[in-house]
Coordinates of C-alpha atoms and ligand atoms in Angstrom, one line a residue:
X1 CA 18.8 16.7 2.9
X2 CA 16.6 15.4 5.6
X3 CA 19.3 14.8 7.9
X4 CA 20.4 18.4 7.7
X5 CA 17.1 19.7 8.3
X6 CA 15.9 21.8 11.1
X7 CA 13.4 22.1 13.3
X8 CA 11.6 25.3 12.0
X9 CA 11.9 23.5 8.8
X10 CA 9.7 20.4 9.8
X11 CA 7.4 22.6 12.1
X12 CA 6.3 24.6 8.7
X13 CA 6.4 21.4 6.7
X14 CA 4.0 19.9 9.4
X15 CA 1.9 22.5 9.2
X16 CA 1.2 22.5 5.5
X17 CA 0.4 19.0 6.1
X18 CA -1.8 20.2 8.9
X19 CA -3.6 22.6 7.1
X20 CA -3.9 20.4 3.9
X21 CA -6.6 18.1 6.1
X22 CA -9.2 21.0 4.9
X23 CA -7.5 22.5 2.1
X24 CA -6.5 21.4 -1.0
X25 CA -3.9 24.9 -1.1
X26 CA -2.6 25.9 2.2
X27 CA -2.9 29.8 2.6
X28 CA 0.8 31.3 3.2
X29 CA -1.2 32.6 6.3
X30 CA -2.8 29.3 7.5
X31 CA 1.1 28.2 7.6
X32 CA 2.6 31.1 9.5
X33 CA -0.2 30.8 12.1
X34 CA -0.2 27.0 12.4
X35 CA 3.9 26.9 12.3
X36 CA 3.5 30.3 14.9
X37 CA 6.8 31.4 14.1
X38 CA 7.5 34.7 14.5
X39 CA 6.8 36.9 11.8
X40 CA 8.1 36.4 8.2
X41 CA 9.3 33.4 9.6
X42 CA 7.3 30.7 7.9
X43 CA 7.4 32.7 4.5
X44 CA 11.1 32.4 4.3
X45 CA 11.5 28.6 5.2
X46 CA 8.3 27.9 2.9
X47 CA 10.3 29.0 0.2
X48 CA 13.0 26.9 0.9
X49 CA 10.7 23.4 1.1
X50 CA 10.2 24.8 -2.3
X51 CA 13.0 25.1 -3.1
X52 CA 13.9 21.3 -2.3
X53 CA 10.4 20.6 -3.7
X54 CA 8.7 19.4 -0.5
X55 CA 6.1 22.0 -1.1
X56 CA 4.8 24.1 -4.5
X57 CA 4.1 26.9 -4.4
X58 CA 0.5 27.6 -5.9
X59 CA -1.4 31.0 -6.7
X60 CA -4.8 30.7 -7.8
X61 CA -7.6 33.5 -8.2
X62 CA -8.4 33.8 -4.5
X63 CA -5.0 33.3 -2.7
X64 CA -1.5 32.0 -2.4
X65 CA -0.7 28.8 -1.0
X66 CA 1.4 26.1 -1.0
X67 CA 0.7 22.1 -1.5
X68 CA 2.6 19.0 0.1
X69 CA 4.0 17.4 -2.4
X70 CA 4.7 13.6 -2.6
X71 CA 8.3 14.7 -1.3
X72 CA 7.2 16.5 1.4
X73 CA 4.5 13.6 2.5
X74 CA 8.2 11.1 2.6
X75 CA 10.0 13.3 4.6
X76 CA 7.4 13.9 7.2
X77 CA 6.9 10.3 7.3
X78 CA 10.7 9.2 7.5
X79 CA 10.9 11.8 10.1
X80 CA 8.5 10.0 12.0
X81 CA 10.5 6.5 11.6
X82 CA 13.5 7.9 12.8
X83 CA 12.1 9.4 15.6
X84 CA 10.8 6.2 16.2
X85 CA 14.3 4.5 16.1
X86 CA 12.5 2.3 13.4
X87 CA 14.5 4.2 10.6
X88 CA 17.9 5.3 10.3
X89 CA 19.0 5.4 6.7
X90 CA 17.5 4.8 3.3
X91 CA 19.4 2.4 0.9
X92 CA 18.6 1.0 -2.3
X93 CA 15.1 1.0 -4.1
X94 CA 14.3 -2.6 -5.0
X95 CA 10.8 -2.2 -6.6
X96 CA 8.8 0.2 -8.6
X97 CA 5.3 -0.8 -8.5
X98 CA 2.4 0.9 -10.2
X99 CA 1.5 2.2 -6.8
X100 CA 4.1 1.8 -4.4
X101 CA 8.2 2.4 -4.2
X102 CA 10.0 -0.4 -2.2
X103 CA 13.4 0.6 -0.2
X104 CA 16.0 -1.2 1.7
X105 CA 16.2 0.9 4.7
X106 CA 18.1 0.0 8.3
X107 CA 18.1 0.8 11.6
X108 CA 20.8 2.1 14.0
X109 CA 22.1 -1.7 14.9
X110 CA 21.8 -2.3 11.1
X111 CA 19.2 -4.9 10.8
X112 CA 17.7 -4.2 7.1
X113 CA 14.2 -3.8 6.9
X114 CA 11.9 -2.9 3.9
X115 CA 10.1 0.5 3.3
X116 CA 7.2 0.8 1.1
X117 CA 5.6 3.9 0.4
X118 CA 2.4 4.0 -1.0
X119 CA 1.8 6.1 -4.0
X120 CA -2.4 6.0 -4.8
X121 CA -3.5 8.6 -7.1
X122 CA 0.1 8.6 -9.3
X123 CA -2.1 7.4 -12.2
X124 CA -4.8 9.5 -13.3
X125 CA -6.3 11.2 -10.1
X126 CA -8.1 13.3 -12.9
X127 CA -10.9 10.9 -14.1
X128 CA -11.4 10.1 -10.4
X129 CA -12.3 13.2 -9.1
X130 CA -15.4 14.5 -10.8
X131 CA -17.2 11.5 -8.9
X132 CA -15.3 11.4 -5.5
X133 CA -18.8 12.0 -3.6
X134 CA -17.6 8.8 -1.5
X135 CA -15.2 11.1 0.2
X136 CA -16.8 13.6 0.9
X137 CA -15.3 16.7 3.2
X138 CA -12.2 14.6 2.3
X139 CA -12.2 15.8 -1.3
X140 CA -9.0 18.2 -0.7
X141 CA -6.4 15.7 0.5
X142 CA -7.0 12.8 -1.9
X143 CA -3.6 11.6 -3.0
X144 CA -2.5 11.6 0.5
X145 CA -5.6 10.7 2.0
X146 CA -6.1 7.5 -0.2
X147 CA -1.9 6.6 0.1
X148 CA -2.4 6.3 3.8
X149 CA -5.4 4.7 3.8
X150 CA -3.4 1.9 1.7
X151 CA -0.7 2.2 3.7
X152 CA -3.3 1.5 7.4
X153 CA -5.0 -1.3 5.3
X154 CA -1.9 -3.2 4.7
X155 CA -0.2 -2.6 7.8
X156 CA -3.1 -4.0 9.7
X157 CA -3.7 -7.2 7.6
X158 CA -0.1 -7.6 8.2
X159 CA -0.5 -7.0 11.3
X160 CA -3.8 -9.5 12.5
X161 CA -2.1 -12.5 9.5
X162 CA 1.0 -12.2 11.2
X163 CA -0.3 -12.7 14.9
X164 CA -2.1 -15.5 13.7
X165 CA 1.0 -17.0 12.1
X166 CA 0.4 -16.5 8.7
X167 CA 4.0 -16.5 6.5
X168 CA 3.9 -13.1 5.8
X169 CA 6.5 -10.1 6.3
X170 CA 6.7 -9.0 10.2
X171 CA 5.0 -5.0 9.8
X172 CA 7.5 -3.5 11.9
X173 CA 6.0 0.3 11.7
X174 CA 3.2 2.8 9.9
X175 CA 3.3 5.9 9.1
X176 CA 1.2 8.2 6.8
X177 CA 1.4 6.2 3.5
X178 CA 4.9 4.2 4.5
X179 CA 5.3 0.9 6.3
X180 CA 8.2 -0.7 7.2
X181 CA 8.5 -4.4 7.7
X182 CA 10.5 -7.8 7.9
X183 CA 12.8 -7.8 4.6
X184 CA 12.3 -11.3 3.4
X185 CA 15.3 -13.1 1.9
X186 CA 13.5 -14.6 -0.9
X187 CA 13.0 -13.9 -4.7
X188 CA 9.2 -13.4 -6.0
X189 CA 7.3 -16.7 -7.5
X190 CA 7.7 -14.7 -11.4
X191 CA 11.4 -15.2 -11.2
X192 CA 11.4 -18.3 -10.1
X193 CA 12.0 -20.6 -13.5
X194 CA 12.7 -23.9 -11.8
X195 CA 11.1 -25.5 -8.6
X196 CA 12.1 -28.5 -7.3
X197 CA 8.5 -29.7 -6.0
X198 CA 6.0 -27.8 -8.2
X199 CA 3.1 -30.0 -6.8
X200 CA 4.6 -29.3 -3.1
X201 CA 4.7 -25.5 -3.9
X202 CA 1.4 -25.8 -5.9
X203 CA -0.7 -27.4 -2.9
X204 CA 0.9 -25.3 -0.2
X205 CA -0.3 -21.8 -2.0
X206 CA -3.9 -23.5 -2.6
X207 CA -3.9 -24.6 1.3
X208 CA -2.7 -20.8 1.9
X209 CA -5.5 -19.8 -0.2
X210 CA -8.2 -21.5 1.7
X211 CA -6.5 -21.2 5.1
X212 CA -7.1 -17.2 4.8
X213 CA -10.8 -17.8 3.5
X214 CA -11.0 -20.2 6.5
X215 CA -9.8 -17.2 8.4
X216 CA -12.5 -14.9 6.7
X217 CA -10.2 -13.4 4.4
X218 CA -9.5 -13.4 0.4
X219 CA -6.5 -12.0 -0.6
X220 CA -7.7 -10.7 -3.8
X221 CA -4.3 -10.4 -5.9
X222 CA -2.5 -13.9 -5.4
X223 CA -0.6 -13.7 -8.0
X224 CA 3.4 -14.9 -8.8
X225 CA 4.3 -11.0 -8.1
X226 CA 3.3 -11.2 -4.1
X227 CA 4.4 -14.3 -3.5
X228 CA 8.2 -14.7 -2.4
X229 CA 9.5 -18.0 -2.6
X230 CA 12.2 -18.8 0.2
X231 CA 15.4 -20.9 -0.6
X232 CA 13.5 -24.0 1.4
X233 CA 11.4 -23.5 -0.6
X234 CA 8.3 -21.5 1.7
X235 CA 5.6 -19.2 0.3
X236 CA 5.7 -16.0 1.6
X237 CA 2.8 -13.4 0.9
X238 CA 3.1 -9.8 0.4
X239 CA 1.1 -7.1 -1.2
X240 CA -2.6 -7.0 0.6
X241 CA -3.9 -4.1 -1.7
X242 CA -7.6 -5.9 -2.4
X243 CA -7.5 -8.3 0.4
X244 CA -11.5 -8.4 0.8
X245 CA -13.6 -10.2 3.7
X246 CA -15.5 -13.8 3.0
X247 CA -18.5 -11.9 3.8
X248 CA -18.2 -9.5 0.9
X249 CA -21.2 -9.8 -2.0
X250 CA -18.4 -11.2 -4.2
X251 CA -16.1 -12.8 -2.2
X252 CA -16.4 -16.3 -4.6
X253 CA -15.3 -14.6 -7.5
X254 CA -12.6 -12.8 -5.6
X255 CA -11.7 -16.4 -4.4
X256 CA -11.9 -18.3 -7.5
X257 CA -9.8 -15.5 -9.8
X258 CA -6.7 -16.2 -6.6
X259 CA -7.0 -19.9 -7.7
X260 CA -7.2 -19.4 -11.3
X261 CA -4.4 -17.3 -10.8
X262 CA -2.1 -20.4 -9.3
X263 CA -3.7 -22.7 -11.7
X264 CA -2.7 -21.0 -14.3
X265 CA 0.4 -20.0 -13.4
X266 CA 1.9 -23.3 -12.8
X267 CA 0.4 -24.7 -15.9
X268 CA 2.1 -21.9 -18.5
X269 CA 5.2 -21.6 -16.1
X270 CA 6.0 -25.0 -14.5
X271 CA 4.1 -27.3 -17.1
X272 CA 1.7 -28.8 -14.0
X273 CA -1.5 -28.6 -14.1
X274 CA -3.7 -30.7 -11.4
X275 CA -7.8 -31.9 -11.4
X276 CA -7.8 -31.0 -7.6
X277 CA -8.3 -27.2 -6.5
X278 CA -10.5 -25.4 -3.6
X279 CA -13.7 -24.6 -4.5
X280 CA -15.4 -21.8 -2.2
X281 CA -18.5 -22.9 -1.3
X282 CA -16.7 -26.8 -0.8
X283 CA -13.6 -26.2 1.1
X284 CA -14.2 -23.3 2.7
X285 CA -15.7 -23.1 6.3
X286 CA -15.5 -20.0 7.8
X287 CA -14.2 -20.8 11.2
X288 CA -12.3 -18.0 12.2
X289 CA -13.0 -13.8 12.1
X290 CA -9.6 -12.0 11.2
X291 CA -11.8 -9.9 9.1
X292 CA -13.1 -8.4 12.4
X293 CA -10.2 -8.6 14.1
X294 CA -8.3 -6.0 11.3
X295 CA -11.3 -3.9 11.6
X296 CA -10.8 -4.0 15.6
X297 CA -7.6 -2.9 14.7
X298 CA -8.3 0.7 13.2
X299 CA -8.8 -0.6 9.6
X300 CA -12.3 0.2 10.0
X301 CA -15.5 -0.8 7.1
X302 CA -15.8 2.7 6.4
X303 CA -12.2 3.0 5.1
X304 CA -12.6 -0.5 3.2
X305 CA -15.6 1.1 1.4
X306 CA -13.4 4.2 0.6
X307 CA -11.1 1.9 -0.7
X308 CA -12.8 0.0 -2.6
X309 CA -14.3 2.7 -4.4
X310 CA -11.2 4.5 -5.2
X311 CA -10.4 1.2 -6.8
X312 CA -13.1 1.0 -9.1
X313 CA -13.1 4.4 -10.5
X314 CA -9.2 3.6 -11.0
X315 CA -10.3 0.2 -12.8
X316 CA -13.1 2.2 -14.7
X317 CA -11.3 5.0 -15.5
X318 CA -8.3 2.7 -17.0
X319 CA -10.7 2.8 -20.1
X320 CA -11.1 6.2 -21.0
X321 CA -7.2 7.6 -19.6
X322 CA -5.0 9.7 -22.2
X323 CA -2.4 8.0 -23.0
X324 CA 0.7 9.3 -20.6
X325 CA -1.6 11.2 -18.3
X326 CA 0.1 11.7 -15.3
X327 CA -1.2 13.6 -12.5
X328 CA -1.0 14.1 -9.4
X329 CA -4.3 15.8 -7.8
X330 CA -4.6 19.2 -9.2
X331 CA -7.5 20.8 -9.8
X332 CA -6.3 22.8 -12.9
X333 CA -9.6 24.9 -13.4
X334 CA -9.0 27.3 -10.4
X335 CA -5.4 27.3 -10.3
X336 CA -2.8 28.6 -11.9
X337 CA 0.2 26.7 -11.0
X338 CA 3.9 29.1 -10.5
X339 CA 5.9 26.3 -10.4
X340 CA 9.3 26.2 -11.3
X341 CA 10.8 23.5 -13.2
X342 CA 11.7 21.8 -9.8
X343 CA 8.1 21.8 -8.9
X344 CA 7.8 19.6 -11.4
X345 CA 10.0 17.0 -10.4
X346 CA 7.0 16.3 -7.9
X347 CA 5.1 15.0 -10.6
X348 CA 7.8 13.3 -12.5
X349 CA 8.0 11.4 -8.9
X350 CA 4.5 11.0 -9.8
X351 CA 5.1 9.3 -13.2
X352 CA 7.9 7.4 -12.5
X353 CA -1.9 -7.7 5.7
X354 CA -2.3 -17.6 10.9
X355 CA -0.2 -20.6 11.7
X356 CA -2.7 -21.9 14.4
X357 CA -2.0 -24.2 16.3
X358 CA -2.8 -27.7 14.3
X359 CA -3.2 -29.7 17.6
X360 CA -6.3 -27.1 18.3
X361 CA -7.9 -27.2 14.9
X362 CA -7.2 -30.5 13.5
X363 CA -9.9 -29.9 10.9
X364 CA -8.7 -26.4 9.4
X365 CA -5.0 -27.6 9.6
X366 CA -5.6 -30.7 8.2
X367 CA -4.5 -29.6 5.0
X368 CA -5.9 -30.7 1.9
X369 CA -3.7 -32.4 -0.7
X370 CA -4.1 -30.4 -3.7
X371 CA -1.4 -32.2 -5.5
X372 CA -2.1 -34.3 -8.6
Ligands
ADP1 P1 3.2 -3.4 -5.2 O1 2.0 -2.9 -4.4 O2 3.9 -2.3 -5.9 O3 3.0 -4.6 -6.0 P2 4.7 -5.2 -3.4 O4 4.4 -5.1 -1.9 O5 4.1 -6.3 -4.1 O6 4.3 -3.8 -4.1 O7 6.3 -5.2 -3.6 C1 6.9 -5.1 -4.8 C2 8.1 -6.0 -4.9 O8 9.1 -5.6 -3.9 C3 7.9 -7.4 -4.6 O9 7.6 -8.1 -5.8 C4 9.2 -7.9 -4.0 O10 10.1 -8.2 -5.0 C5 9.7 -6.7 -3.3 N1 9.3 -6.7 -1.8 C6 8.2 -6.2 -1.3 N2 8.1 -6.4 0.1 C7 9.2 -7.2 0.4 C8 9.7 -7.8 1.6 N3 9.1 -7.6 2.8 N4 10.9 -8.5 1.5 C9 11.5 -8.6 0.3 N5 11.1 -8.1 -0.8 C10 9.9 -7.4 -0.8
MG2 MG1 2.7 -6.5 -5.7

């Protein structure tokens, strides 16, 4: 469908996404006059994105409108990629996480790449938004404001950990809440039943783990799930959704729940279990500020903060969801909703970021031994 789109058809689409910066439902009229089409134009094609569910349609007290929907936000961004020449098609999904959808795509030479979109907000944007003060005029665009914020975060830890030779995925491309990177040819840690070094594999994450710190930077969800293990048997990390400065009020516990999460790991998985693991305030000697580099790098404190608090309503919330509580933002007091049964297929779519150079740092490359 997106290949046989035109391009009155993505200037409307734009536009709604334009106008959704300040509006939680685009007026029909904000559309025409943003898409400037002539006249009627924009009503007919708006019905169409509806049609193919890139838009709803949305009639509350005041007005009629329409809303990107999670859809629309892909096309617009895969639009972008091909434009690019980053993108040319879409193959098979290979993960489903709580908040994220991971493609195969390739480009025109077909080199495979990886696509993830991020999808914040899929689980129970409701108990988050009576207290959204933290986001202030931003309040209309939350799914899609928060999705590309997660999308910009990991794209520039990628970004600053891979310039600094850190064994993480190449990030090839951002766009709104998508990022495409380096496919890695490697399997993740969880489904990994048999390593032939454990105590190799075992020291070389814990070094990883204290390297970043060294580097100002705490991962934050090291677990067996974002960690790919290559056939020679190489850590690669993935996944930077918490990754958290040194310098944050809690960056020990951050750093010590990464460890625990090795440590225990390789002790229920692998049967090893070793005395020796980095402590924070031991091994760790800040000597190195990628944590202002990334913020150099558009990722900037404000947008960590936002982050962070969208995180911890999420955690908070977890408590008190209803059970099978899906929803994408909707704000069902002023609304009524005239979707169609395909307008709900947007919120079944719902349901469903520093290999220095040793010679230079002898002391930070020295790595510890944190085999038994
Ligand atoms: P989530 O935020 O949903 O946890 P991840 O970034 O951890 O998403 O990716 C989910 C899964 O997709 C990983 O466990 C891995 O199997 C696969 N994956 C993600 N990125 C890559 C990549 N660059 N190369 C290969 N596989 C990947
Ligand atoms: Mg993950």
């Amino acid at each position: 469908m997106l290949r046989y789109m035109n391009a009155e058809e993505f200037r409307v689409l734009t536009a709604v996404e334009m106008g959704s910066k300040n509006h939680e439902v685009v007026p029909t009229s904000l559309v025409a006059q943003i898409a400037g089409l002539r006249h009627g134009g924009s009503h007919k094609i708006l019905g169409e994105l509806a049609r193919k569910n890139l838009v709803s349609r949305v009639k509350n007290a005041k007005y009629d409108g329409y809303r990107l929907t999670y859809g629309g936000y892909d096309y617009l961004a895969l639009k972008t990629f091909v434009k690019r020449n980053s993108v040319y098609c879409v193959g098979n999904q290979i993960g489903v996480g709580k908040e994220s959808d991971i493609y195969i795509v390739a480009d025109e030479n077909e080199n495979q790449y990886v696509l993830k979109i991020h999808r914040l907000g899929r689980i129970s944007f409701r108990a988050i938004k009576s207290k959204r003060d933290y986001l202030q005029h931003r309040k209309s665009a939350s799914w899609m404001y928060m999705s590309r914020l997660a999308a910009i975060k990991e794209f520039s830890f990628m970004k600053v950990l891979h310039e600094n030779g850190f064994p993480v995925p190449e990030p090839i491309d951002n766009s709104r809440h998508c990022l495409i990177m380096e496919l890695i040819d490697a399997y993740p840690l969880q489904q990994i039943t048999k390593v032939k070094d454990p105590g190799k594999l075992y020291s070389d994450l814990m070094d990883l783990i204290v390297k970043l710190a060294q580097y100002g930077l705490i991962h934050g969800d090291f677990n067996e799930f974002n960690i790919l293990v290559k056939e020679n048997g190489d850590p690669v990390l993935i996944d930077f959704p918490q990754m958290v400065s040194t310098s944050h009020p809690n960056a020990e516990w951050y750093f010590n729940r990464d460890v625990e999460c090795i440590r225990t790991f390789f002790r229920k998985r692998y049967n090893y279990e070793s005395m020796l693991f980095p402590k924070f305030k031991l091994d760790v000697n800040r000597e190195f500020d990628l944590d202002v580099q990334v913020s150099a790098s558009g990722f900037t404190k404000q947008y960590q903060q936002e982050l962070e608090m969208y995180q911890k309503e999420l955690d908070e919330s977890k408590d008190d969801e209803v059970d099978g509580e899906l929803n994408s933002d909707h704000d069902e007091n002023s609304e009524e909703d005239v979707s169609t049964a395909e307008d709900s297929a947007d919120l079944s779519t719902s349901e469903n970021e520093l290999n220095s150079d040793s010679e230079s740092n002898p002391e930070i490359l020295n790595n510890r031994d944190y085999k038994a």
